[in-house]
């Protein structure tokens, strides 16, 4: 079992102090059973943000988890912060909890360069420094699976234009079937009377839109998922819990099982 | 001597019966629609079957509203939700009296 190698984790909160205490980033609590390295994307720039490599010490696949690509989707970066504290049976996880740090601090969807998740065209260079840094990190680790954690106002195919309560898989290997498996699990958790909140599988991500998971599927042939919750009639703690349960299910499908699975209520 | 008998044509016979709109039956139904649902919204684990009527009503309103007025946040729907719940409560109370 590897000993903890936590590098300046505590500094995260001070560096990410948002105006609103409820939405401000929080310092993750890594497990001492894991080796956790904290690194920085775009160091020395206003968009500098932390990422964490969690290593189980046992050979295995690598997973890649993004939160805070849209800064007002709190469930995504809260779940990612908690995932930094997970213990894995094998393999490693790379977690970027606050991908768009400025947007997270402002609690806005967009950062200074607009919508970060529209800067990743397939078969082309990402369009901003931050998008390029995230993409280079993803290529460097060459993960077995990519998760991008989001939230929407309404529910997919229920409310007009909104995409909540959906898992969108890449069109790679077993990703669509893995999405269905995770959906079957999470729908067993959702209260029975919340009919409209049952998760559905979204269309396959094939590079048609300039989003990071689209690009991962199209350019790298990497299984990936956009996980979309909704804040419609769902409290934040539940959004975070459901996001983590879905992440746990999807990561496990790629050999990244947790030692202590999330306890659902 | 003749005794004067009281008149039987006093106007209070035609005064409105406000209990149709504000009586206890109205508030019992209103509470049954709104309270379990509001509790479930504050913590989704408490979204019990008792919350189903409120959940169905709010969902239906926002589904329609998302097509008609997509710019509005769903929190604004609490106002028409309460109004609709009240109207339903009055109707249910009136039916139960007859």
Short mmCIF file of C-alpha atoms in Angstrom, two decimals:
data_model
loop_
_atom_site.label_atom_id
_atom_site.label_comp_id
_atom_site.label_asym_id
_atom_site.label_seq_id
_atom_site.Cartn_x
_atom_site.Cartn_y
_atom_site.Cartn_z
CA UNK A 1 0.00 0.00 0.00
CA UNK A 2 1.40 3.32 -1.01
CA UNK A 3 1.87 6.04 1.52
CA UNK A 4 0.32 9.39 0.94
CA UNK A 5 2.40 11.84 -0.98
CA UNK A 6 0.26 14.91 -0.84
CA UNK A 7 1.78 18.02 -2.26
CA UNK A 8 0.41 21.27 -0.92
CA UNK A 9 -3.19 20.14 -1.08
CA UNK A 10 -4.16 22.61 1.58
CA UNK A 11 -3.18 25.53 -0.58
CA UNK A 12 -6.04 24.80 -2.92
CA UNK A 13 -8.69 26.58 -0.91
CA UNK A 14 -6.77 29.76 -0.42
CA UNK A 15 -6.03 29.95 -4.11
CA UNK A 16 -9.61 29.38 -5.13
CA UNK A 17 -11.54 31.58 -2.76
CA UNK A 18 -14.77 32.39 -4.59
CA UNK A 19 -17.11 35.22 -3.69
CA UNK A 20 -19.86 32.84 -2.63
CA UNK A 21 -18.89 30.48 0.17
CA UNK A 22 -21.49 27.91 -0.94
CA UNK A 23 -20.04 27.61 -4.41
CA UNK A 24 -16.37 28.34 -3.72
CA UNK A 25 -13.99 25.47 -4.42
CA UNK A 26 -13.08 23.38 -1.42
CA UNK A 27 -9.85 21.67 -0.62
CA UNK A 28 -10.03 17.95 -1.42
CA UNK A 29 -9.26 15.41 1.28
CA UNK A 30 -7.03 12.78 -0.29
CA UNK A 31 -6.81 9.37 1.26
CA UNK A 32 -3.56 8.52 3.00
CA UNK A 33 -3.74 5.10 1.38
CA UNK A 34 -3.19 6.66 -2.05
CA UNK A 35 -0.29 8.51 -3.55
CA UNK A 36 -1.68 11.86 -4.51
CA UNK A 37 0.30 14.39 -6.49
CA UNK A 38 -0.98 17.89 -7.00
CA UNK A 39 0.16 19.59 -10.16
CA UNK A 40 -0.76 22.78 -11.99
CA UNK A 41 -2.12 23.57 -15.40
CA UNK A 42 -1.02 26.88 -16.93
CA UNK A 43 1.16 27.77 -13.91
CA UNK A 44 1.78 31.44 -13.34
CA UNK A 45 -1.21 32.54 -15.42
CA UNK A 46 -4.60 33.85 -14.28
CA UNK A 47 -6.15 30.56 -15.42
CA UNK A 48 -3.79 28.41 -13.39
CA UNK A 49 -5.65 25.51 -11.88
CA UNK A 50 -4.76 22.41 -9.94
CA UNK A 51 -5.06 18.82 -11.01
CA UNK A 52 -4.52 15.70 -8.96
CA UNK A 53 -3.02 12.36 -9.85
CA UNK A 54 -4.25 9.63 -7.52
CA UNK A 55 -2.21 6.47 -7.75
CA UNK A 56 -3.25 3.22 -6.11
CA UNK A 57 0.28 1.84 -6.30
CA UNK A 58 -1.01 -1.18 -8.24
CA UNK A 59 -0.76 -1.41 -12.00
CA UNK A 60 -4.00 -0.73 -13.78
CA UNK A 61 -5.83 1.64 -16.09
CA UNK A 62 -5.93 5.41 -15.82
CA UNK A 63 -9.13 7.38 -15.61
CA UNK A 64 -9.52 11.08 -16.33
CA UNK A 65 -12.18 13.17 -14.58
CA UNK A 66 -13.06 16.78 -15.37
CA UNK A 67 -15.15 19.05 -13.17
CA UNK A 68 -15.82 22.76 -13.39
CA UNK A 69 -15.60 23.03 -17.17
CA UNK A 70 -18.68 25.19 -16.70
CA UNK A 71 -18.13 27.23 -13.56
CA UNK A 72 -21.75 27.37 -12.42
CA UNK A 73 -22.31 23.61 -12.46
CA UNK A 74 -21.42 23.07 -8.84
CA UNK A 75 -22.23 19.37 -8.65
CA UNK A 76 -19.46 18.63 -11.16
CA UNK A 77 -16.61 20.20 -9.26
CA UNK A 78 -17.94 19.19 -5.84
CA UNK A 79 -18.08 15.57 -7.03
CA UNK A 80 -14.59 15.90 -8.52
CA UNK A 81 -13.26 17.30 -5.25
CA UNK A 82 -14.64 14.24 -3.47
CA UNK A 83 -13.27 11.87 -6.11
CA UNK A 84 -9.78 13.14 -5.29
CA UNK A 85 -10.30 11.42 -1.92
CA UNK A 86 -11.26 8.03 -3.34
CA UNK A 87 -9.23 4.90 -2.76
CA UNK A 88 -8.77 2.67 -5.79
CA UNK A 89 -8.14 -1.05 -5.94
CA UNK A 90 -5.73 -0.55 -8.85
CA UNK A 91 -4.73 1.95 -11.48
CA UNK A 92 -4.82 5.70 -11.19
CA UNK A 93 -7.07 8.68 -11.63
CA UNK A 94 -6.27 12.13 -12.95
CA UNK A 95 -8.78 14.66 -11.64
CA UNK A 96 -9.09 18.28 -12.75
CA UNK A 97 -11.73 19.55 -10.33
CA UNK A 98 -11.84 23.21 -11.37
CA UNK A 99 -10.99 23.07 -15.07
CA UNK A 100 -12.25 26.59 -15.71
CA UNK A 101 -11.05 28.09 -12.45
CA UNK A 102 -12.02 31.68 -13.18
CA UNK A 103 -15.55 30.64 -14.16
CA UNK A 104 -15.80 28.53 -11.01
CA UNK A 105 -14.71 31.44 -8.86
CA UNK A 106 -17.25 33.68 -10.55
CA UNK A 107 -19.91 30.96 -10.45
CA UNK A 108 -20.56 31.56 -14.15
CA UNK A 109 -20.83 29.16 -17.06
CA UNK A 110 -18.23 30.99 -19.14
CA UNK A 111 -14.67 31.99 -18.34
CA UNK A 112 -12.76 34.88 -19.89
CA UNK A 113 -12.48 33.02 -23.21
CA UNK A 114 -16.15 32.10 -23.37
CA UNK A 115 -17.52 28.58 -23.17
CA UNK A 116 -14.57 26.27 -22.50
CA UNK A 117 -16.52 23.27 -23.72
CA UNK A 118 -16.84 24.73 -27.20
CA UNK A 119 -13.10 25.06 -27.74
CA UNK A 120 -12.24 21.47 -28.63
CA UNK A 121 -12.91 20.94 -32.34
CA UNK A 122 -12.24 17.43 -33.59
CA UNK A 123 -9.25 16.99 -35.90
CA UNK A 124 -7.96 20.45 -35.01
CA UNK A 125 -6.01 22.31 -32.35
CA UNK A 126 -8.02 23.40 -29.28
CA UNK A 127 -8.82 27.07 -29.59
CA UNK A 128 -7.60 28.58 -26.29
CA UNK A 129 -4.59 28.19 -24.01
CA UNK A 130 -6.71 26.54 -21.33
CA UNK A 131 -8.32 24.15 -23.79
CA UNK A 132 -4.89 23.26 -25.20
CA UNK A 133 -3.49 22.65 -21.71
CA UNK A 134 -6.38 20.35 -20.80
CA UNK A 135 -6.08 18.52 -24.09
CA UNK A 136 -2.31 18.06 -23.73
CA UNK A 137 -2.83 16.69 -20.22
CA UNK A 138 -5.41 14.24 -21.51
CA UNK A 139 -3.12 13.11 -24.33
CA UNK A 140 -0.21 12.78 -21.93
CA UNK A 141 -2.06 10.37 -19.66
CA UNK A 142 -3.82 8.54 -22.51
CA UNK A 143 -6.62 7.42 -20.19
CA UNK A 144 -8.81 4.36 -20.55
CA UNK A 145 -11.87 6.50 -19.89
CA UNK A 146 -12.76 10.20 -19.66
CA UNK A 147 -15.60 11.67 -17.57
CA UNK A 148 -16.80 15.26 -17.85
CA UNK A 149 -19.23 16.20 -15.06
CA UNK A 150 -21.95 18.71 -15.80
CA UNK A 151 -25.38 19.99 -14.85
CA UNK A 152 -28.31 21.40 -16.81
CA UNK A 153 -31.36 23.42 -15.85
CA UNK A 154 -33.95 21.01 -17.26
CA UNK A 155 -34.30 17.38 -18.24
CA UNK A 156 -33.36 15.93 -21.63
CA UNK A 157 -36.29 15.19 -23.92
CA UNK A 158 -38.62 16.51 -21.25
CA UNK A 159 -37.84 20.21 -21.01
CA UNK A 160 -37.21 22.06 -24.22
CA UNK A 161 -33.48 22.48 -25.05
CA UNK A 162 -32.10 21.14 -21.76
CA UNK A 163 -30.00 18.00 -21.35
CA UNK A 164 -30.11 17.07 -17.67
CA UNK A 165 -30.41 13.50 -16.32
CA UNK A 166 -28.49 12.10 -19.27
CA UNK A 167 -25.27 10.25 -19.89
CA UNK A 168 -23.78 10.91 -23.30
CA UNK A 169 -21.22 8.27 -24.35
CA UNK A 170 -18.63 8.45 -27.08
CA UNK A 171 -19.18 6.14 -30.01
CA UNK A 172 -16.19 4.05 -28.92
CA UNK A 173 -16.16 0.36 -28.02
CA UNK A 174 -18.50 -0.47 -25.17
CA UNK A 175 -19.08 3.12 -24.06
CA UNK A 176 -22.79 3.19 -25.06
CA UNK A 177 -23.40 -0.11 -23.26
CA UNK A 178 -21.49 1.14 -20.23
CA UNK A 179 -23.67 4.23 -20.16
CA UNK A 180 -26.76 2.02 -20.18
CA UNK A 181 -25.37 -0.01 -17.30
CA UNK A 182 -24.73 3.11 -15.21
CA UNK A 183 -28.18 4.43 -16.08
CA UNK A 184 -29.83 1.20 -14.94
CA UNK A 185 -27.99 1.52 -11.65
CA UNK A 186 -28.75 5.18 -10.97
CA UNK A 187 -32.39 4.81 -11.93
CA UNK A 188 -32.67 2.29 -9.12
CA UNK A 189 -31.53 5.01 -6.74
CA UNK A 190 -33.85 7.81 -7.88
CA UNK A 191 -37.15 7.94 -5.95
CA UNK A 192 -39.81 5.99 -7.83
CA UNK A 193 -42.22 8.87 -7.97
CA UNK A 194 -39.71 11.12 -9.76
CA UNK A 195 -40.63 9.70 -13.15
CA UNK A 196 -39.26 12.55 -15.19
CA UNK A 197 -35.87 12.40 -13.42
CA UNK A 198 -35.02 8.92 -14.62
CA UNK A 199 -31.77 9.03 -16.55
CA UNK A 200 -31.62 8.36 -20.26
CA UNK A 201 -28.78 7.78 -22.67
CA UNK A 202 -27.95 10.69 -24.92
CA UNK A 203 -26.74 10.60 -28.48
CA UNK A 204 -23.26 9.29 -29.21
CA UNK A 205 -20.41 11.79 -29.06
CA UNK A 206 -18.58 11.49 -32.36
CA UNK A 207 -16.71 14.75 -32.77
CA UNK A 208 -19.64 16.61 -34.29
CA UNK A 209 -19.48 19.25 -31.55
CA UNK A 210 -16.35 21.01 -30.24
CA UNK A 211 -16.52 19.50 -26.77
CA UNK A 212 -13.67 17.81 -24.96
CA UNK A 213 -15.30 14.37 -24.72
CA UNK A 214 -16.43 14.56 -28.34
CA UNK A 215 -12.83 15.24 -29.28
CA UNK A 216 -11.47 12.46 -27.05
CA UNK A 217 -13.72 9.99 -28.80
CA UNK A 218 -13.08 11.25 -32.29
CA UNK A 219 -9.34 12.01 -32.14
CA UNK A 220 -8.06 9.50 -29.57
CA UNK A 221 -10.70 6.79 -29.85
CA UNK A 222 -11.08 7.00 -26.08
CA UNK A 223 -14.26 5.92 -24.33
CA UNK A 224 -15.74 8.95 -22.63
CA UNK A 225 -18.92 10.26 -21.07
CA UNK A 226 -20.57 13.57 -20.45
CA UNK A 227 -22.58 13.17 -17.27
CA UNK A 228 -25.42 15.69 -17.04
CA UNK A 229 -27.46 16.15 -13.87
CA UNK A 230 -30.24 18.66 -13.36
CA UNK A 231 -30.90 21.11 -10.59
CA UNK A 232 -34.63 20.99 -11.30
CA UNK A 233 -36.25 19.82 -8.03
CA UNK A 234 -32.99 18.15 -6.91
CA UNK A 235 -31.02 19.59 -4.00
CA UNK A 236 -27.30 20.12 -4.42
CA UNK A 237 -26.22 17.36 -2.05
CA UNK A 238 -28.29 14.88 -4.04
CA UNK A 239 -26.88 16.17 -7.32
CA UNK A 240 -23.38 15.60 -5.99
CA UNK A 241 -24.27 12.15 -4.65
CA UNK A 242 -25.82 11.03 -7.93
CA UNK A 243 -22.87 12.44 -9.89
CA UNK A 244 -20.43 10.44 -7.78
CA UNK A 245 -22.52 7.27 -8.03
CA UNK A 246 -22.54 7.54 -11.82
CA UNK A 247 -18.82 8.28 -11.91
CA UNK A 248 -18.15 5.30 -9.70
CA UNK A 249 -20.18 3.01 -11.93
CA UNK A 250 -18.56 4.23 -15.13
CA UNK A 251 -15.01 4.09 -13.77
CA UNK A 252 -15.59 0.58 -12.46
CA UNK A 253 -16.55 -0.51 -15.98
CA UNK A 254 -12.99 0.36 -16.99
CA UNK A 255 -11.25 -1.45 -14.16
CA UNK A 256 -11.14 1.46 -11.73
CA UNK A 257 -13.02 0.01 -8.77
CA UNK A 258 -13.12 1.79 -5.45
CA UNK A 259 -12.08 0.06 -2.26
CA UNK A 260 -15.04 1.56 -0.41
CA UNK A 261 -17.90 2.19 -2.79
CA UNK A 262 -20.21 5.14 -2.34
CA UNK A 263 -22.98 4.38 0.10
CA UNK A 264 -26.22 5.45 -1.40
CA UNK A 265 -29.38 6.48 0.37
CA UNK B 1 -102.82 44.32 20.67
CA UNK B 2 -101.12 42.67 17.93
CA UNK B 3 -97.62 41.25 18.18
CA UNK B 4 -95.15 42.23 15.61
CA UNK B 5 -93.57 39.16 14.09
CA UNK B 6 -89.95 39.26 12.93
CA UNK B 7 -89.41 39.58 9.25
CA UNK B 8 -88.06 36.54 7.40
CA UNK B 9 -86.69 38.48 4.49
CA UNK B 10 -83.41 39.71 5.98
CA UNK B 11 -80.57 40.16 3.47
CA UNK B 12 -78.04 37.95 5.43
CA UNK B 13 -79.52 34.93 3.74
CA UNK B 14 -77.75 35.86 0.52
CA UNK B 15 -74.33 36.75 1.98
CA UNK B 16 -71.48 34.84 0.27
CA UNK B 17 -70.13 31.68 1.86
CA UNK B 18 -66.39 32.38 2.00
CA UNK B 19 -65.62 28.96 3.38
CA UNK B 20 -65.75 27.74 -0.22
CA UNK B 21 -62.56 29.70 -0.81
CA UNK B 22 -60.90 29.74 2.60
CA UNK B 23 -62.41 26.92 4.62
CA UNK B 24 -60.38 24.24 6.33
CA UNK B 25 -61.03 21.73 3.52
CA UNK B 26 -59.30 24.06 1.08
CA UNK B 27 -56.20 24.34 3.22
CA UNK B 28 -56.06 20.63 3.95
CA UNK B 29 -56.00 19.86 0.22
CA UNK B 30 -53.58 22.71 -0.47
CA UNK B 31 -51.23 21.41 2.20
CA UNK B 32 -51.50 17.87 0.87
CA UNK B 33 -50.39 19.04 -2.57
CA UNK B 34 -47.65 21.45 -1.57
CA UNK B 35 -46.08 20.41 1.75
CA UNK B 36 -44.78 16.89 0.94
CA UNK B 37 -43.53 18.17 -2.39
CA UNK B 38 -41.75 21.18 -0.86
CA UNK B 39 -40.13 18.88 1.69
CA UNK B 40 -38.96 16.57 -1.12
CA UNK B 41 -37.43 19.46 -3.00
CA UNK B 42 -35.36 20.52 -0.01
CA UNK B 43 -33.98 16.99 0.27
CA UNK B 44 -34.65 14.60 -2.60
CA UNK B 45 -34.44 11.60 -0.26
CA UNK B 46 -37.72 12.85 1.21
CA UNK B 47 -39.51 12.82 -2.14
CA UNK B 48 -42.13 10.29 -0.99
CA UNK B 49 -45.23 9.12 -2.90
CA UNK B 50 -47.13 11.82 -0.98
CA UNK B 51 -45.18 14.35 -3.01
CA UNK B 52 -46.31 12.85 -6.31
CA UNK B 53 -49.25 15.23 -6.95
CA UNK B 54 -47.09 18.31 -6.45
CA UNK B 55 -44.25 16.77 -8.44
CA UNK B 56 -46.57 15.96 -11.35
CA UNK B 57 -48.12 19.43 -11.32
CA UNK B 58 -44.79 21.28 -11.17
CA UNK B 59 -43.23 19.04 -13.82
CA UNK B 60 -46.18 19.51 -16.17
CA UNK B 61 -46.06 23.29 -15.74
CA UNK B 62 -42.34 23.53 -16.40
CA UNK B 63 -42.50 21.19 -19.39
CA UNK B 64 -45.11 23.39 -21.04
CA UNK B 65 -43.36 26.53 -19.86
CA UNK B 66 -40.00 25.46 -21.25
CA UNK B 67 -41.54 25.58 -24.71
CA UNK B 68 -43.57 28.75 -24.25
CA UNK B 69 -41.14 30.86 -22.19
CA UNK B 70 -37.75 29.10 -22.25
CA UNK B 71 -35.94 32.11 -20.81
CA UNK B 72 -37.46 31.78 -17.36
CA UNK B 73 -35.69 29.89 -14.61
CA UNK B 74 -37.74 27.09 -13.12
CA UNK B 75 -37.77 28.64 -9.66
CA UNK B 76 -40.22 31.24 -10.96
CA UNK B 77 -42.75 28.45 -11.44
CA UNK B 78 -43.31 28.22 -7.70
CA UNK B 79 -45.66 31.19 -7.96
CA UNK B 80 -48.06 29.74 -10.56
CA UNK B 81 -47.61 26.35 -8.90
CA UNK B 82 -49.02 27.73 -5.65
CA UNK B 83 -51.85 29.47 -7.51
CA UNK B 84 -52.74 26.27 -9.39
CA UNK B 85 -52.55 24.24 -6.20
CA UNK B 86 -54.94 26.67 -4.55
CA UNK B 87 -57.42 26.51 -7.43
CA UNK B 88 -57.30 22.72 -7.36
CA UNK B 89 -57.82 22.83 -3.59
CA UNK B 90 -60.92 25.03 -3.93
CA UNK B 91 -62.38 22.73 -6.56
CA UNK B 92 -61.67 19.62 -4.47
CA UNK B 93 -63.14 21.26 -1.36
CA UNK B 94 -66.26 22.34 -3.24
CA UNK B 95 -66.77 18.84 -4.64
CA UNK B 96 -66.32 17.27 -1.22
CA UNK B 97 -69.07 19.55 0.23
CA UNK B 98 -71.65 18.46 -2.30
#
